[in-house]
CSV table of C-alpha atoms in Angstrom, one decimal:
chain,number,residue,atom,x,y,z
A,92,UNK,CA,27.0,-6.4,14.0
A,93,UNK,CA,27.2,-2.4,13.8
A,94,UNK,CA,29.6,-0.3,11.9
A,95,UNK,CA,31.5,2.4,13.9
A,96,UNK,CA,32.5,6.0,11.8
A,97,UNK,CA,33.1,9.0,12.3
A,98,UNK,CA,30.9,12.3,11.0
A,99,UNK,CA,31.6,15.6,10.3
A,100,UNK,CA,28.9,17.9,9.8
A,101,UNK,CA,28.5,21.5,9.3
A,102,UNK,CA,27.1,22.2,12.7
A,103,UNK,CA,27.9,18.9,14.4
A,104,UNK,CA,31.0,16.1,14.8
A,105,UNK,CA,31.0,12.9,16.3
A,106,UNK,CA,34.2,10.5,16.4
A,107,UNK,CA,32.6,7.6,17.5
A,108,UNK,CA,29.1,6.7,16.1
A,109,UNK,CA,27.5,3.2,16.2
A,110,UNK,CA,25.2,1.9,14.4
A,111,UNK,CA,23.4,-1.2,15.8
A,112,UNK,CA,21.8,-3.0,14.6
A,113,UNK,CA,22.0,-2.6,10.9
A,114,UNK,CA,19.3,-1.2,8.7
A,115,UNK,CA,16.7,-4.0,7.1
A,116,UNK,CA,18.5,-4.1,3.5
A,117,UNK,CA,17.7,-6.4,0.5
A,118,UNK,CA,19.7,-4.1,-0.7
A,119,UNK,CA,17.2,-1.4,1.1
A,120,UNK,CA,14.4,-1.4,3.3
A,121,UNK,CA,11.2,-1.5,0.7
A,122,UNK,CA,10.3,1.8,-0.7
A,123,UNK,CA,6.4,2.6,-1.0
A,124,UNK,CA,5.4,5.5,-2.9
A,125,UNK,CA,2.0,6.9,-2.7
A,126,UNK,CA,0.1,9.0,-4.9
A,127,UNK,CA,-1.4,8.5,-8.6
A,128,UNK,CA,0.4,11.4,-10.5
A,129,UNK,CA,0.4,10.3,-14.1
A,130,UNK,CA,3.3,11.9,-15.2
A,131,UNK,CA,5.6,12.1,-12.0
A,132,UNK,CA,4.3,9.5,-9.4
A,133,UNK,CA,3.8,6.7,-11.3
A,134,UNK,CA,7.1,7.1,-13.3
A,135,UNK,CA,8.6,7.8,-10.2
A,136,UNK,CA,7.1,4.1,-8.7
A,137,UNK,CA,8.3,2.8,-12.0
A,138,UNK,CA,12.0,3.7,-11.2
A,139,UNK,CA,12.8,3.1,-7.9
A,140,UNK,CA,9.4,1.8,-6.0
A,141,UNK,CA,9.3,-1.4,-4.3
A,142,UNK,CA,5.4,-0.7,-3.8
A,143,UNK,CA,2.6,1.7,-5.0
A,144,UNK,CA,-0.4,3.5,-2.8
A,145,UNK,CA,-3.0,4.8,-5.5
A,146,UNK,CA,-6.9,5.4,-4.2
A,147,UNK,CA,-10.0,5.9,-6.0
A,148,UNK,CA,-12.8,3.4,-7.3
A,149,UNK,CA,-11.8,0.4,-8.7
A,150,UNK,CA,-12.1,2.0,-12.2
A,151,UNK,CA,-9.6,5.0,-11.4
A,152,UNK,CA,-7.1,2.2,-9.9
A,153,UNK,CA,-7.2,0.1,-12.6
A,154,UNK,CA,-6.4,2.8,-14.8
A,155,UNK,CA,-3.6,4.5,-12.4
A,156,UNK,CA,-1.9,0.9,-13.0
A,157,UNK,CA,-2.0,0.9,-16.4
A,158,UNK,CA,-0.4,3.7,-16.4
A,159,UNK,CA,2.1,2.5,-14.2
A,160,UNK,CA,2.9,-0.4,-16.7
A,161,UNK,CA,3.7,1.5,-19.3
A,162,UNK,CA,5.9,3.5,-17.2
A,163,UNK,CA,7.3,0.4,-16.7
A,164,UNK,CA,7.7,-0.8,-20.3
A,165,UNK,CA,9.7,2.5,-20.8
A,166,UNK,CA,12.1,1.9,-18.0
A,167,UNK,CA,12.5,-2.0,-18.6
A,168,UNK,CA,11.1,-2.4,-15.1
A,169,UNK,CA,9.4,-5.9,-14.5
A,170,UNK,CA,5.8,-4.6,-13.9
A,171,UNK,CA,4.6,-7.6,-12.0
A,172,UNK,CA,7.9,-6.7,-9.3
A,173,UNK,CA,6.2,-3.7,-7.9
A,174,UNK,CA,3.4,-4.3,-4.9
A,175,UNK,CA,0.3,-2.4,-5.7
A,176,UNK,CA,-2.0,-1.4,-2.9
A,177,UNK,CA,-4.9,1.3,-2.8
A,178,UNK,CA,-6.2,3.8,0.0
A,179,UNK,CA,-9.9,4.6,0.5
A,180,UNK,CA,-11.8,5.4,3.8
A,181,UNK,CA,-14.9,2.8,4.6
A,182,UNK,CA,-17.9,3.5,6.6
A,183,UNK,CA,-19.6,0.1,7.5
A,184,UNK,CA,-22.9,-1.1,9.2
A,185,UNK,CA,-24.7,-4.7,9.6
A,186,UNK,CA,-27.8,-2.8,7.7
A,187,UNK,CA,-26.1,-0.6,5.3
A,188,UNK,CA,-27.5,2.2,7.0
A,189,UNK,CA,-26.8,6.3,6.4
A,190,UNK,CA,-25.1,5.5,3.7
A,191,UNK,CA,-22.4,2.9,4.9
A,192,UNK,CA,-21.3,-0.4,3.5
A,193,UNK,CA,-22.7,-3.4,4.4
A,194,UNK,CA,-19.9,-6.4,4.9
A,195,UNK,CA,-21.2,-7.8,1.4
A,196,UNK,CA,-20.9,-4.5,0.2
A,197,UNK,CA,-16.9,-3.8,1.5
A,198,UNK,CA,-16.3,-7.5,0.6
A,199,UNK,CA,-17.6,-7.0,-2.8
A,200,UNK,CA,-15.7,-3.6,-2.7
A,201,UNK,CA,-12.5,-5.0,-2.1
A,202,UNK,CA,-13.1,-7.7,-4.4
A,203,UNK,CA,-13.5,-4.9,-7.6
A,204,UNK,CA,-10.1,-3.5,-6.4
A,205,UNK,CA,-8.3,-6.7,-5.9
A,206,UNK,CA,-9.5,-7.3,-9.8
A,207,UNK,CA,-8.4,-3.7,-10.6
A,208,UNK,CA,-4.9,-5.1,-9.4
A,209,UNK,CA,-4.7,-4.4,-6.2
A,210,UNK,CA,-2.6,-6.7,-3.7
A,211,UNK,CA,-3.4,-4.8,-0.4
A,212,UNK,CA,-6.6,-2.6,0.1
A,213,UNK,CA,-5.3,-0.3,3.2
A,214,UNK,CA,-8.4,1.6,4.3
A,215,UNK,CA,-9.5,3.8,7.2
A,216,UNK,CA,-13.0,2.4,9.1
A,217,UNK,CA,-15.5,6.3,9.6
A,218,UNK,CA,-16.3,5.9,13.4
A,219,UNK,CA,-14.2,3.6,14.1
A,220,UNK,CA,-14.5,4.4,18.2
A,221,UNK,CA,-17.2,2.7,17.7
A,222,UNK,CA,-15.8,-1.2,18.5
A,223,UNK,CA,-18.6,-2.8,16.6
A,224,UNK,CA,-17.3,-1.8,13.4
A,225,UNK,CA,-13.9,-3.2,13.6
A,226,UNK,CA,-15.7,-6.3,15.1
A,227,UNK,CA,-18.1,-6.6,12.2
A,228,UNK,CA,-15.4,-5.9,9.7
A,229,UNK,CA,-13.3,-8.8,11.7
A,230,UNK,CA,-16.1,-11.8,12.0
A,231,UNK,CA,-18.2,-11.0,8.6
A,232,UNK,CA,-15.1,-9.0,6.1
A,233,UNK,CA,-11.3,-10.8,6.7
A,234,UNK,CA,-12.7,-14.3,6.6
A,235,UNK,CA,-14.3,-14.4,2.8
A,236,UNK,CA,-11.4,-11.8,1.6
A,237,UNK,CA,-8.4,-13.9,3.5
A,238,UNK,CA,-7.0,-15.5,0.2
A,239,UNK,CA,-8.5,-12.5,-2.4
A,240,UNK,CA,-5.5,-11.7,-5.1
A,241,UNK,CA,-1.9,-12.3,-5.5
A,242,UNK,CA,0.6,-12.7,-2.9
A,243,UNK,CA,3.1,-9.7,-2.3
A,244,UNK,CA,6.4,-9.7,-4.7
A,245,UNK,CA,8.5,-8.3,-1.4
A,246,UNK,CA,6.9,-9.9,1.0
């Protein structure tokens, strides 16, 4: 069901609009918020983010949620309510080679940040033209990572 209304803008007018279907709302769509500013960011996730997108090692993530928390514990904002995901950019290989990750490697990788406190790892594959990695990252990474964390709090 759509809602019909009229708008009146500086530089345009419309009597009839329609808008159908409605927006996803719960009471919004949910609102990610990347970055890991310590001051602003974070607060700013604290207050009105549904989910966070921080990236470094695991180290730097666990500490960006911490921070976070605290923001939390400022605001009254239930901590464990927000989704926390990271961003990093992997390079993968069956050997490891030039410097890439091996699939025990990235699995191991995305163990340390799902134990930082990540739900979601969202990362970009180098190369990744290149079929075989996405295939390798398919048969040899999703399987033994499937279950890794805690389920999403919005999903």
């Amino acid at each position: 069901r759509g809602t019909e209304e009229a708008f009146q803008g500086r530089h345009h007018q419309a009597e009839r609009l329609l808008n159908s279907p409605q927006s996803l709302s719960r009471p919004h769509p949910p609102i990610l918020i990347g970055g890991g500013g310590e001051r602003v960011t974070l607060r700013l996730v604290a207050q009105y983010g549904d989910a966070c997108n921080v990236f470094g090692g695991p180290d730097q993530i666990q500490h960006k949620y911490e921070v976070l928390h605290a923001h939390c514990e400022r605001l009254g904002r239930d901590y464990d309510q927000i989704e926390k995901t990271n961003l990093a950019t992997v390079s993968i290989s069956p050997d490891g080679a030039r410097g890439s990750l091996t699939p025990a490697a990235l699995v191991d990788r995305l163990g340390a940040w799902s134990d930082a406190g990540s739900m979601h790892a969202i990362f970009s594959v180098r190369d990744v033209a290149d079929l075989s990695k996405l295939e390798l990252i398919g048969r040899d990474v999703i399987p033994q990572v499937r279950d890794m964390g805690d389920p999403s709090p919005i999903a």
